[in-house]
Amino acid sequence: MNLRLASELQTDSIVDGPGLRAVIWTQGCSHNCKGCHNPQTHSFTDGFEYSVEELCNDISKLKYHAGITFSGGDPMFQPEACALVATYAKSLGLNVWCYTGFTYEELLKLSEKNKIYLKFLENIDILVDGRFVLEKRNLDLLFRGSENQRLIDVKETMKTGEVTLLNEYEYNEEKTFEKDKLYI
Ligand code: SF4
């Protein structure tokens, strides 16, 4: 199975989640948020195809990384391939963050018709959800661009059935998360 990517695996990010991270820049997004920083990732035919196997092989070589982050584009337009990659990353003990323009509730709705969304969600630790809304842009926000977007603790949310947000107060001045669970 192939993924459509906007660029090769970025292995030096410190802004797309806690700690040193590898970012998977997926290609393709139809949300068309005004002020999007990555308009070059919107086309569903640009970028290049890359196999899940090759990407997992790249991920297996990561050292010193806290986790991987799916970004784009919107990874939720390629849920099957992303679910495979996320499952593999979790098997290596990496934590998994995912940015998406869909809300969590919209993804649950989609999962009623296609269970693959659930499979992907089950292997995500933190979901940064919702479209970027220029009028709600706030540069002080942690790991997100606009105030409508949420940092969702997916495991807790799926367990309780209530959307549970990551507590930003756990993010201290040393720019590390204090709770081990965020690295699970
Ligand atoms: S969801 Fe993300 S990539 Fe897609 S248009 Fe909005 S900001 Fe851009």
GROMACS .gro file of N, CA and C and ligand atoms in nm, residues 29 31-33 36 38 41-42 72-74 100-101 131-132, ligand 1:
model
   53
   29CYS      N    1  -0.552   1.773   0.076
   29CYS     CA    2  -0.644   1.828   0.177
   29CYS      C    3  -0.746   1.914   0.105
   31HIS      N    4  -0.992   2.094   0.282
   31HIS     CA    5  -1.059   2.183   0.377
   31HIS      C    6  -1.050   2.331   0.337
   32ASN      N    7  -0.944   2.365   0.266
   32ASN     CA    8  -0.928   2.502   0.215
   32ASN      C    9  -0.940   2.610   0.323
   33CYS      N   10  -0.875   2.591   0.433
   33CYS     CA   11  -0.877   2.692   0.540
   33CYS      C   12  -0.810   2.821   0.491
   36CYS      N   13  -0.413   2.906   0.534
   36CYS     CA   14  -0.336   2.782   0.551
   36CYS      C   15  -0.188   2.805   0.517
   38ASN      N   16   0.026   2.571   0.441
   38ASN     CA   17   0.080   2.468   0.351
   38ASN      C   18  -0.009   2.445   0.228
   41THR      N   19   0.025   2.158  -0.020
   41THR     CA   20  -0.010   2.019   0.016
   41THR      C   21  -0.157   1.989  -0.012
   42HIS      N   22  -0.231   2.081  -0.072
   42HIS     CA   23  -0.375   2.060  -0.092
   42HIS      C   24  -0.407   1.962  -0.207
   72GLY      N   25   0.024   1.767   0.733
   72GLY     CA   26   0.003   1.771   0.588
   72GLY      C   27  -0.027   1.911   0.540
   73GLY      N   28  -0.127   1.913   0.442
   73GLY     CA   29  -0.221   1.810   0.405
   73GLY      C   30  -0.307   1.767   0.524
   74ASP      N   31  -0.392   1.672   0.499
   74ASP     CA   32  -0.467   1.612   0.609
   74ASP      C   33  -0.454   1.460   0.602
  100THR      N   34  -0.526   1.722   1.203
  100THR     CA   35  -0.631   1.702   1.102
  100THR      C   36  -0.723   1.822   1.099
  101GLY      N   37  -0.779   1.849   0.981
  101GLY     CA   38  -0.877   1.957   0.969
  101GLY      C   39  -1.016   1.913   1.011
  131ARG      N   40  -1.034   2.268   1.166
  131ARG     CA   41  -0.976   2.352   1.062
  131ARG      C   42  -0.903   2.471   1.124
  132PHE      N   43  -0.808   2.526   1.048
  132PHE     CA   44  -0.743   2.650   1.092
  132PHE      C   45  -0.836   2.766   1.060
  185SF4     S1   46  -0.670   2.140   0.727
  185SF4    FE1   47  -0.459   2.208   0.747
  185SF4     S2   48  -0.363   2.166   0.545
  185SF4    FE2   49  -0.586   2.157   0.519
  185SF4     S3   50  -0.640   2.363   0.450
  185SF4    FE3   51  -0.670   2.357   0.673
  185SF4     S4   52  -0.475   2.432   0.759
  185SF4    FE4   53  -0.436   2.377   0.543
   0.00000   0.00000   0.00000
